[in-house]
Amino acid sequence: MTQMMPEPTQPEAGAVVTTDDDTVGVSQGRLILRRFLANRVAVVSGILFVIIAAFSISAVGLGPIPGWWKYDFSTLNPQIDGGAPSLSLLPEWLGGSGLALGEHPFGQDRIGIDYFAMTMRGIQNSILVMFVIGIVGTVVGTVIGALAGYYRGLLDSILMRITDVFIVIPVLVIGAVVGRTTGGLGVLPLAFFLAMVSWMVIARLVRAEFLSLREREFVEAARVAGASDFRIIFKHILPNAIGVVIVAATLLAASAILLETALSYLGLGVRPPEVSLGLIISDNQSAFQTRPWLFWWPAAFIVLLALLINFVGDGLRDAFDPRQKRFSLRRTKEKASS
């Protein structure tokens, strides 16, 4: 007597069979990179930011390394055509002067300094401030948040009350006090001291992550295995909270550009002979009606840099958040029809 084998069940009509073939055997780092690269806006923003940074450094140089542009940001030059920009982007067949940089593509300020060199130098200083505040503020906030979230108790109360004191004071007020004290020392000291009062939000976020992760099974296993608190914090818990840290760092970097710009515009940030985008606007605000190009270039780069960093931060947030799974209508229809 032959035994009849049951036929394999077929999926119901219209049912969508989903598989994880795209993610099987792929590491977490590759998954994060894949999700980030899928965000075209974030990728393009990152590329544009690198291009702007490299262009500004190569144009006017960095430190003892000279740039390819013939003017610097502090030399007085005879004014040409009233200091108007010589940049031409309109082709001749459209009635323009053709594609050309000219002698002073961004024009000159009221005393004859080349505005292109000043703007490129301002971009460099803004990016320097952004990186210093982003890195130092992230490190300080991560350490404070990690200690408060892991040990809790009295240490948590002390650190969080200190954080609350800094949070309730407006950042611009704290930055004004710091800028007035350290602005004359140079861009780097100003950025460092601004970073020391910009860590509060990251500390809060990291503390919340540590309060959740410290109760997980892998942390208990590390304790049972005899791991020290230092190793548990920085080798086990922190890698699992790195997504929150990176996203918060990018958002802090974007706000750092605007903070430095506001302080420099008020005369409390970068001071001559150095320049920044905010300082350039502040020095030429009286010429708004007669020479509007003195506002166009620094204002455009301030907005552009802040937007690019924000777009990159949004892309990183989507990449690190496992709940941000993109839905593809085309792929779903293909699976349903197959």
GROMACS .gro file of N, CA and C in nm, residues 113-244:
model
  396
  113ILE      N    1   3.958   9.477  -0.047
  113ILE     CA    2   4.001   9.338  -0.025
  113ILE      C    3   3.919   9.245  -0.113
  114ASP      N    4   3.985   9.146  -0.170
  114ASP     CA    5   3.918   9.051  -0.258
  114ASP      C    6   3.815   8.970  -0.180
  115TYR      N    7   3.690   8.974  -0.227
  115TYR     CA    8   3.580   8.912  -0.153
  115TYR      C    9   3.578   8.761  -0.170
  116PHE      N   10   3.631   8.711  -0.280
  116PHE     CA   11   3.640   8.566  -0.300
  116PHE      C   12   3.732   8.504  -0.195
  117ALA      N   13   3.849   8.565  -0.175
  117ALA     CA   14   3.943   8.514  -0.075
  117ALA      C   15   3.883   8.522   0.066
  118MET      N   16   3.813   8.631   0.097
  118MET     CA   17   3.751   8.644   0.228
  118MET      C   18   3.643   8.538   0.250
  119THR      N   19   3.562   8.513   0.147
  119THR     CA   20   3.456   8.414   0.160
  119THR      C   21   3.513   8.274   0.177
  120MET      N   22   3.615   8.240   0.101
  120MET     CA   23   3.677   8.108   0.114
  120MET      C   24   3.739   8.089   0.252
  121ARG      N   25   3.802   8.195   0.304
  121ARG     CA   26   3.858   8.187   0.438
  121ARG      C   27   3.747   8.174   0.543
  122GLY      N   28   3.637   8.245   0.521
  122GLY     CA   29   3.524   8.233   0.613
  122GLY      C   30   3.465   8.093   0.613
  123ILE      N   31   3.459   8.030   0.496
  123ILE     CA   32   3.410   7.892   0.489
  123ILE      C   33   3.501   7.799   0.567
  124GLN      N   34   3.633   7.817   0.551
  124GLN     CA   35   3.728   7.735   0.627
  124GLN      C   36   3.705   7.747   0.777
  125ASN      N   37   3.693   7.870   0.825
  125ASN     CA   38   3.675   7.890   0.969
  125ASN      C   39   3.542   7.834   1.018
  126SER      N   40   3.437   7.848   0.937
  126SER     CA   41   3.308   7.792   0.976
  126SER      C   42   3.315   7.640   0.985
  127ILE      N   43   3.380   7.577   0.889
  127ILE     CA   44   3.394   7.431   0.892
  127ILE      C   45   3.481   7.387   1.008
  128LEU      N   46   3.589   7.463   1.038
  128LEU     CA   47   3.673   7.431   1.153
  128LEU      C   48   3.594   7.437   1.283
  129VAL      N   49   3.515   7.543   1.299
  129VAL     CA   50   3.432   7.555   1.418
  129VAL      C   51   3.333   7.440   1.426
  130MET      N   52   3.275   7.405   1.314
  130MET     CA   53   3.178   7.296   1.310
  130MET      C   54   3.240   7.164   1.356
  131PHE      N   55   3.359   7.132   1.305
  131PHE     CA   56   3.422   7.006   1.341
  131PHE      C   57   3.465   7.004   1.488
  132VAL      N   58   3.522   7.114   1.535
  132VAL     CA   59   3.568   7.117   1.674
  132VAL      C   60   3.450   7.105   1.770
  133ILE      N   61   3.346   7.183   1.746
  133ILE     CA   62   3.228   7.176   1.834
  133ILE      C   63   3.164   7.038   1.823
  134GLY      N   64   3.153   6.985   1.701
  134GLY     CA   65   3.092   6.854   1.684
  134GLY      C   66   3.169   6.744   1.754
  135ILE      N   67   3.302   6.744   1.742
  135ILE     CA   68   3.382   6.636   1.801
  135ILE      C   69   3.393   6.651   1.952
  136VAL      N   70   3.435   6.771   1.998
  136VAL     CA   71   3.455   6.792   2.142
  136VAL      C   72   3.322   6.784   2.216
  137GLY      N   73   3.218   6.849   2.163
  137GLY     CA   74   3.088   6.844   2.228
  137GLY      C   75   3.033   6.702   2.234
  138THR      N   76   3.054   6.624   2.129
  138THR     CA   77   3.006   6.486   2.128
  138THR      C   78   3.080   6.401   2.230
  139VAL      N   79   3.212   6.418   2.239
  139VAL     CA   80   3.290   6.339   2.336
  139VAL      C   81   3.247   6.372   2.479
  140VAL      N   82   3.238   6.502   2.511
  140VAL     CA   83   3.200   6.542   2.647
  140VAL      C   84   3.058   6.494   2.679
  141GLY      N   85   2.964   6.516   2.588
  141GLY     CA   86   2.827   6.474   2.613
  141GLY      C   87   2.813   6.324   2.624
  142THR      N   88   2.888   6.249   2.543
  142THR     CA   89   2.881   6.103   2.549
  142THR      C   90   2.933   6.050   2.682
  143VAL      N   91   3.046   6.103   2.727
  143VAL     CA   92   3.103   6.058   2.854
  143VAL      C   93   3.009   6.089   2.971
  144ILE      N   94   2.957   6.211   2.975
  144ILE     CA   95   2.867   6.249   3.085
  144ILE      C   96   2.739   6.166   3.081
  145GLY      N   97   2.681   6.150   2.962
  145GLY     CA   98   2.559   6.070   2.951
  145GLY      C   99   2.581   5.924   2.983
  146ALA      N  100   2.697   5.870   2.942
  146ALA     CA  101   2.727   5.730   2.970
  146ALA      C  102   2.744   5.705   3.119
  147LEU      N  103   2.817   5.791   3.187
  147LEU     CA  104   2.837   5.774   3.331
  147LEU      C  105   2.705   5.788   3.407
  148ALA      N  106   2.624   5.887   3.368
  148ALA     CA  107   2.497   5.908   3.438
  148ALA      C  108   2.402   5.792   3.414
  149GLY      N  109   2.395   5.742   3.291
  149GLY     CA  110   2.302   5.633   3.262
  149GLY      C  111   2.346   5.500   3.315
  150TYR      N  112   2.475   5.477   3.325
  150TYR     CA  113   2.522   5.346   3.372
  150TYR      C  114   2.519   5.335   3.524
  151TYR      N  115   2.570   5.437   3.593
  151TYR     CA  116   2.581   5.428   3.739
  151TYR      C  117   2.452   5.472   3.811
  152ARG      N  118   2.375   5.560   3.747
  152ARG     CA  119   2.251   5.611   3.805
  152ARG      C  120   2.277   5.666   3.947
  153GLY      N  121   2.176   5.665   4.030
  153GLY     CA  122   2.194   5.706   4.169
  153GLY      C  123   2.241   5.849   4.186
  154LEU      N  124   2.331   5.869   4.281
  154LEU     CA  125   2.379   6.002   4.315
  154LEU      C  126   2.455   6.067   4.201
  155LEU      N  127   2.541   5.990   4.133
  155LEU     CA  128   2.618   6.045   4.022
  155LEU      C  129   2.526   6.093   3.911
  156ASP      N  130   2.424   6.016   3.881
  156ASP     CA  131   2.326   6.055   3.780
  156ASP      C  132   2.257   6.185   3.818
  157SER      N  133   2.218   6.198   3.943
  157SER     CA  134   2.149   6.320   3.988
  157SER      C  135   2.239   6.442   3.977
  158ILE      N  136   2.365   6.429   4.016
  158ILE     CA  137   2.457   6.543   4.010
  158ILE      C  138   2.482   6.586   3.866
  159LEU      N  139   2.512   6.488   3.778
  159LEU     CA  140   2.542   6.521   3.640
  159LEU      C  141   2.422   6.578   3.566
  160MET      N  142   2.304   6.524   3.592
  160MET     CA  143   2.185   6.574   3.524
  160MET      C  144   2.142   6.710   3.576
  161ARG      N  145   2.165   6.738   3.704
  161ARG     CA  146   2.131   6.872   3.753
  161ARG      C  147   2.225   6.976   3.691
  162ILE      N  148   2.352   6.941   3.674
  162ILE     CA  149   2.445   7.031   3.605
  162ILE      C  150   2.400   7.052   3.461
  163THR      N  151   2.357   6.943   3.397
  163THR     CA  152   2.307   6.954   3.260
  163THR      C  153   2.184   7.043   3.253
  164ASP      N  154   2.094   7.030   3.350
  164ASP     CA  155   1.973   7.114   3.351
  164ASP      C  156   2.006   7.262   3.364
  165VAL      N  157   2.108   7.293   3.443
  165VAL     CA  158   2.147   7.432   3.460
  165VAL      C  159   2.192   7.492   3.327
  166PHE      N  160   2.271   7.416   3.250
  166PHE     CA  161   2.317   7.466   3.120
  166PHE      C  162   2.203   7.470   3.018
  167ILE      N  163   2.109   7.376   3.027
  167ILE     CA  164   2.002   7.370   2.928
  167ILE      C  165   1.907   7.489   2.940
  168VAL      N  166   1.876   7.530   3.063
  168VAL     CA  167   1.778   7.637   3.081
  168VAL      C  168   1.832   7.774   3.037
  169ILE      N  169   1.963   7.787   3.027
  169ILE     CA  170   2.022   7.913   2.980
  169ILE      C  171   2.030   7.907   2.828
  170PRO      N  172   1.978   8.007   2.756
  170PRO     CA  173   1.985   8.005   2.609
  170PRO      C  174   2.129   7.989   2.560
  171VAL      N  175   2.143   7.908   2.455
  171VAL     CA  176   2.276   7.880   2.401
  171VAL      C  177   2.343   8.009   2.352
  172LEU      N  178   2.264   8.097   2.293
  172LEU     CA  179   2.322   8.221   2.240
  172LEU      C  180   2.377   8.308   2.352
  173VAL      N  181   2.312   8.306   2.468
  173VAL     CA  182   2.361   8.386   2.582
  173VAL      C  183   2.494   8.328   2.633
  174ILE      N  184   2.497   8.196   2.649
  174ILE     CA  185   2.622   8.133   2.693
  174ILE      C  186   2.732   8.155   2.589
  175GLY      N  187   2.696   8.138   2.461
  175GLY     CA  188   2.795   8.158   2.356
  175GLY      C  189   2.845   8.301   2.350
  176ALA      N  190   2.758   8.399   2.380
  176ALA     CA  191   2.801   8.539   2.380
  176ALA      C  192   2.905   8.565   2.489
  177VAL      N  193   2.883   8.507   2.606
  177VAL     CA  194   2.980   8.523   2.715
  177VAL      C  195   3.112   8.457   2.678
  178VAL      N  196   3.103   8.334   2.624
  178VAL     CA  197   3.225   8.264   2.585
  178VAL      C  198   3.295   8.335   2.470
  179GLY      N  199   3.218   8.381   2.371
  179GLY     CA  200   3.277   8.449   2.256
  179GLY      C  201   3.344   8.579   2.293
  180ARG      N  202   3.281   8.654   2.383
  180ARG     CA  203   3.342   8.781   2.424
  180ARG      C  204   3.473   8.759   2.498
  181THR      N  205   3.483   8.646   2.568
  181THR     CA  206   3.603   8.616   2.646
  181THR      C  207   3.715   8.558   2.560
  182THR      N  208   3.677   8.472   2.465
  182THR     CA  209   3.779   8.396   2.391
  182THR      C  210   3.785   8.431   2.243
  183GLY      N  211   3.696   8.519   2.194
  183GLY     CA  212   3.694   8.550   2.051
  183GLY      C  213   3.824   8.608   2.000
  184GLY      N  214   3.892   8.686   2.080
  184GLY     CA  215   4.017   8.747   2.037
  184GLY      C  216   4.135   8.652   2.036
  185LEU      N  217   4.119   8.532   2.091
  185LEU     CA  218   4.229   8.436   2.096
  185LEU      C  219   4.245   8.358   1.966
  186GLY      N  220   4.146   8.364   1.879
  186GLY     CA  221   4.154   8.289   1.754
  186GLY      C  222   4.035   8.197   1.737
  187VAL      N  223   4.027   8.136   1.619
  187VAL     CA  224   3.913   8.052   1.586
  187VAL      C  225   3.913   7.923   1.667
  188LEU      N  226   4.028   7.859   1.680
  188LEU     CA  227   4.035   7.730   1.748
  188LEU      C  228   3.998   7.738   1.896
  189PRO      N  229   4.055   7.833   1.975
  189PRO     CA  230   4.011   7.843   2.115
  189PRO      C  231   3.863   7.878   2.128
  190LEU      N  232   3.812   7.964   2.040
  190LEU     CA  233   3.671   7.997   2.044
  190LEU      C  234   3.586   7.873   2.022
  191ALA      N  235   3.621   7.793   1.922
  191ALA     CA  236   3.544   7.672   1.893
  191ALA      C  237   3.551   7.573   2.009
  192PHE      N  238   3.667   7.561   2.071
  192PHE     CA  239   3.683   7.466   2.181
  192PHE      C  240   3.595   7.506   2.300
  193PHE      N  241   3.597   7.632   2.337
  193PHE     CA  242   3.517   7.675   2.452
  193PHE      C  243   3.368   7.674   2.421
  194LEU      N  244   3.330   7.699   2.296
  194LEU     CA  245   3.189   7.684   2.260
  194LEU      C  246   3.145   7.538   2.269
  195ALA      N  247   3.237   7.448   2.235
  195ALA     CA  248   3.204   7.305   2.246
  195ALA      C  249   3.179   7.263   2.391
  196MET      N  250   3.248   7.328   2.484
  196MET     CA  251   3.233   7.292   2.625
  196MET      C  252   3.098   7.334   2.682
  197VAL      N  253   3.020   7.411   2.608
  197VAL     CA  254   2.886   7.448   2.653
  197VAL      C  255   2.781   7.403   2.552
  198SER      N  256   2.815   7.302   2.470
  198SER     CA  257   2.722   7.256   2.365
  198SER      C  258   2.695   7.106   2.373
  199TRP      N  259   2.722   7.044   2.487
  199TRP     CA  260   2.714   6.899   2.497
  199TRP      C  261   2.585   6.850   2.563
  200MET      N  262   2.496   6.937   2.605
  200MET     CA  263   2.386   6.897   2.692
  200MET      C  264   2.286   6.804   2.625
  201VAL      N  265   2.249   6.832   2.500
  201VAL     CA  266   2.150   6.748   2.432
  201VAL      C  267   2.203   6.608   2.410
  202ILE      N  268   2.329   6.597   2.369
  202ILE     CA  269   2.389   6.465   2.348
  202ILE      C  270   2.396   6.389   2.479
  203ALA      N  271   2.428   6.456   2.588
  203ALA     CA  272   2.434   6.390   2.718
  203ALA      C  273   2.298   6.330   2.755
  204ARG      N  274   2.192   6.404   2.729
  204ARG     CA  275   2.058   6.354   2.757
  204ARG      C  276   2.024   6.231   2.673
  205LEU      N  277   2.055   6.238   2.546
  205LEU     CA  278   2.025   6.126   2.456
  205LEU      C  279   2.104   6.001   2.493
  206VAL      N  280   2.233   6.018   2.520
  206VAL     CA  281   2.317   5.903   2.556
  206VAL      C  282   2.273   5.844   2.689
  207ARG      N  283   2.237   5.926   2.784
  207ARG     CA  284   2.189   5.876   2.914
  207ARG      C  285   2.065   5.790   2.895
  208ALA      N  286   1.971   5.835   2.812
  208ALA     CA  287   1.849   5.757   2.788
  208ALA      C  288   1.881   5.622   2.725
  209GLU      N  289   1.976   5.619   2.632
  209GLU     CA  290   2.015   5.493   2.569
  209GLU      C  291   2.081   5.400   2.669
  210PHE      N  292   2.167   5.452   2.756
  210PHE     CA  293   2.236   5.369   2.854
  210PHE      C  294   2.138   5.315   2.958
  211LEU      N  295   2.040   5.393   2.996
  211LEU     CA  296   1.941   5.344   3.092
  211LEU      C  297   1.866   5.223   3.037
  212SER      N  298   1.845   5.220   2.907
  212SER     CA  299   1.777   5.107   2.844
  212SER      C  300   1.871   4.989   2.821
  213LEU      N  301   1.992   5.017   2.773
  213LEU     CA  302   2.083   4.909   2.736
  213LEU      C  303   2.147   4.840   2.857
  214ARG      N  304   2.160   4.910   2.968
  214ARG     CA  305   2.228   4.849   3.083
  214ARG      C  306   2.149   4.733   3.142
  215GLU      N  307   2.023   4.719   3.109
  215GLU     CA  308   1.941   4.610   3.160
  215GLU      C  309   1.936   4.492   3.064
  216ARG      N  310   2.005   4.498   2.954
  216ARG     CA  311   2.001   4.389   2.856
  216ARG      C  312   2.083   4.269   2.904
  217GLU      N  313   2.055   4.154   2.838
  217GLU     CA  314   2.119   4.029   2.880
  217GLU      C  315   2.269   4.029   2.855
  218PHE      N  316   2.313   4.092   2.745
  218PHE     CA  317   2.456   4.088   2.715
  218PHE      C  318   2.537   4.167   2.818
  219VAL      N  319   2.476   4.270   2.879
  219VAL     CA  320   2.546   4.344   2.985
  219VAL      C  321   2.557   4.258   3.110
  220GLU      N  322   2.449   4.186   3.145
  220GLU     CA  323   2.455   4.096   3.259
  220GLU      C  324   2.557   3.986   3.237
  221ALA      N  325   2.565   3.935   3.114
  221ALA     CA  326   2.664   3.832   3.084
  221ALA      C  327   2.806   3.886   3.100
  222ALA      N  328   2.829   4.011   3.059
  222ALA     CA  329   2.961   4.070   3.074
  222ALA      C  330   2.996   4.088   3.222
  223ARG      N  331   2.897   4.125   3.304
  223ARG     CA  332   2.924   4.139   3.448
  223ARG      C  333   2.958   4.004   3.510
  224VAL      N  334   2.882   3.903   3.472
  224VAL     CA  335   2.909   3.768   3.526
  224VAL      C  336   3.047   3.720   3.484
  225ALA      N  337   3.090   3.756   3.364
  225ALA     CA  338   3.222   3.715   3.315
  225ALA      C  339   3.335   3.792   3.381
  226GLY      N  340   3.302   3.891   3.463
  226GLY     CA  341   3.405   3.965   3.536
  226GLY      C  342   3.457   4.088   3.465
  227ALA      N  343   3.385   4.137   3.365
  227ALA     CA  344   3.429   4.257   3.293
  227ALA      C  345   3.418   4.380   3.383
  228SER      N  346   3.513   4.471   3.370
  228SER     CA  347   3.512   4.593   3.449
  228SER      C  348   3.404   4.690   3.397
  229ASP      N  349   3.371   4.788   3.480
  229ASP     CA  350   3.271   4.887   3.438
  229ASP      C  351   3.318   4.963   3.314
  230PHE      N  352   3.447   4.996   3.309
  230PHE     CA  353   3.501   5.067   3.193
  230PHE      C  354   3.481   4.986   3.066
  231ARG      N  355   3.509   4.857   3.072
  231ARG     CA  356   3.493   4.772   2.954
  231ARG      C  357   3.346   4.756   2.916
  232ILE      N  358   3.260   4.743   3.014
  232ILE     CA  359   3.117   4.728   2.984
  232ILE      C  360   3.065   4.854   2.917
  233ILE      N  361   3.106   4.971   2.968
  233ILE     CA  362   3.055   5.097   2.914
  233ILE      C  363   3.104   5.120   2.772
  234PHE      N  364   3.235   5.106   2.750
  234PHE     CA  365   3.293   5.147   2.623
  234PHE      C  366   3.309   5.033   2.523
  235LYS      N  367   3.300   4.908   2.567
  235LYS     CA  368   3.315   4.796   2.475
  235LYS      C  369   3.184   4.724   2.445
  236HIS      N  370   3.087   4.737   2.534
  236HIS     CA  371   2.962   4.663   2.516
  236HIS      C  372   2.842   4.755   2.494
  237ILE      N  373   2.824   4.856   2.579
  237ILE     CA  374   2.704   4.939   2.569
  237ILE      C  375   2.720   5.048   2.463
  238LEU      N  376   2.832   5.120   2.466
  238LEU     CA  377   2.850   5.233   2.375
  238LEU      C  378   2.841   5.194   2.227
  239PRO      N  379   2.900   5.081   2.181
  239PRO     CA  380   2.882   5.044   2.041
  239PRO      C  381   2.736   5.026   2.000
  240ASN      N  382   2.651   4.987   2.095
  240ASN     CA  383   2.510   4.970   2.064
  240ASN      C  384   2.434   5.102   2.064
  241ALA      N  385   2.496   5.207   2.118
  241ALA     CA  386   2.433   5.340   2.119
  241ALA      C  387   2.501   5.435   2.021
  242ILE      N  388   2.591   5.383   1.939
  242ILE     CA  389   2.670   5.470   1.852
  242ILE      C  390   2.584   5.539   1.747
  243GLY      N  391   2.473   5.477   1.708
  243GLY     CA  392   2.385   5.540   1.610
  243GLY      C  393   2.328   5.671   1.660
  244VAL      N  394   2.281   5.671   1.784
  244VAL     CA  395   2.228   5.793   1.844
  244VAL      C  396   2.336   5.899   1.855
   0.00000   0.00000   0.00000
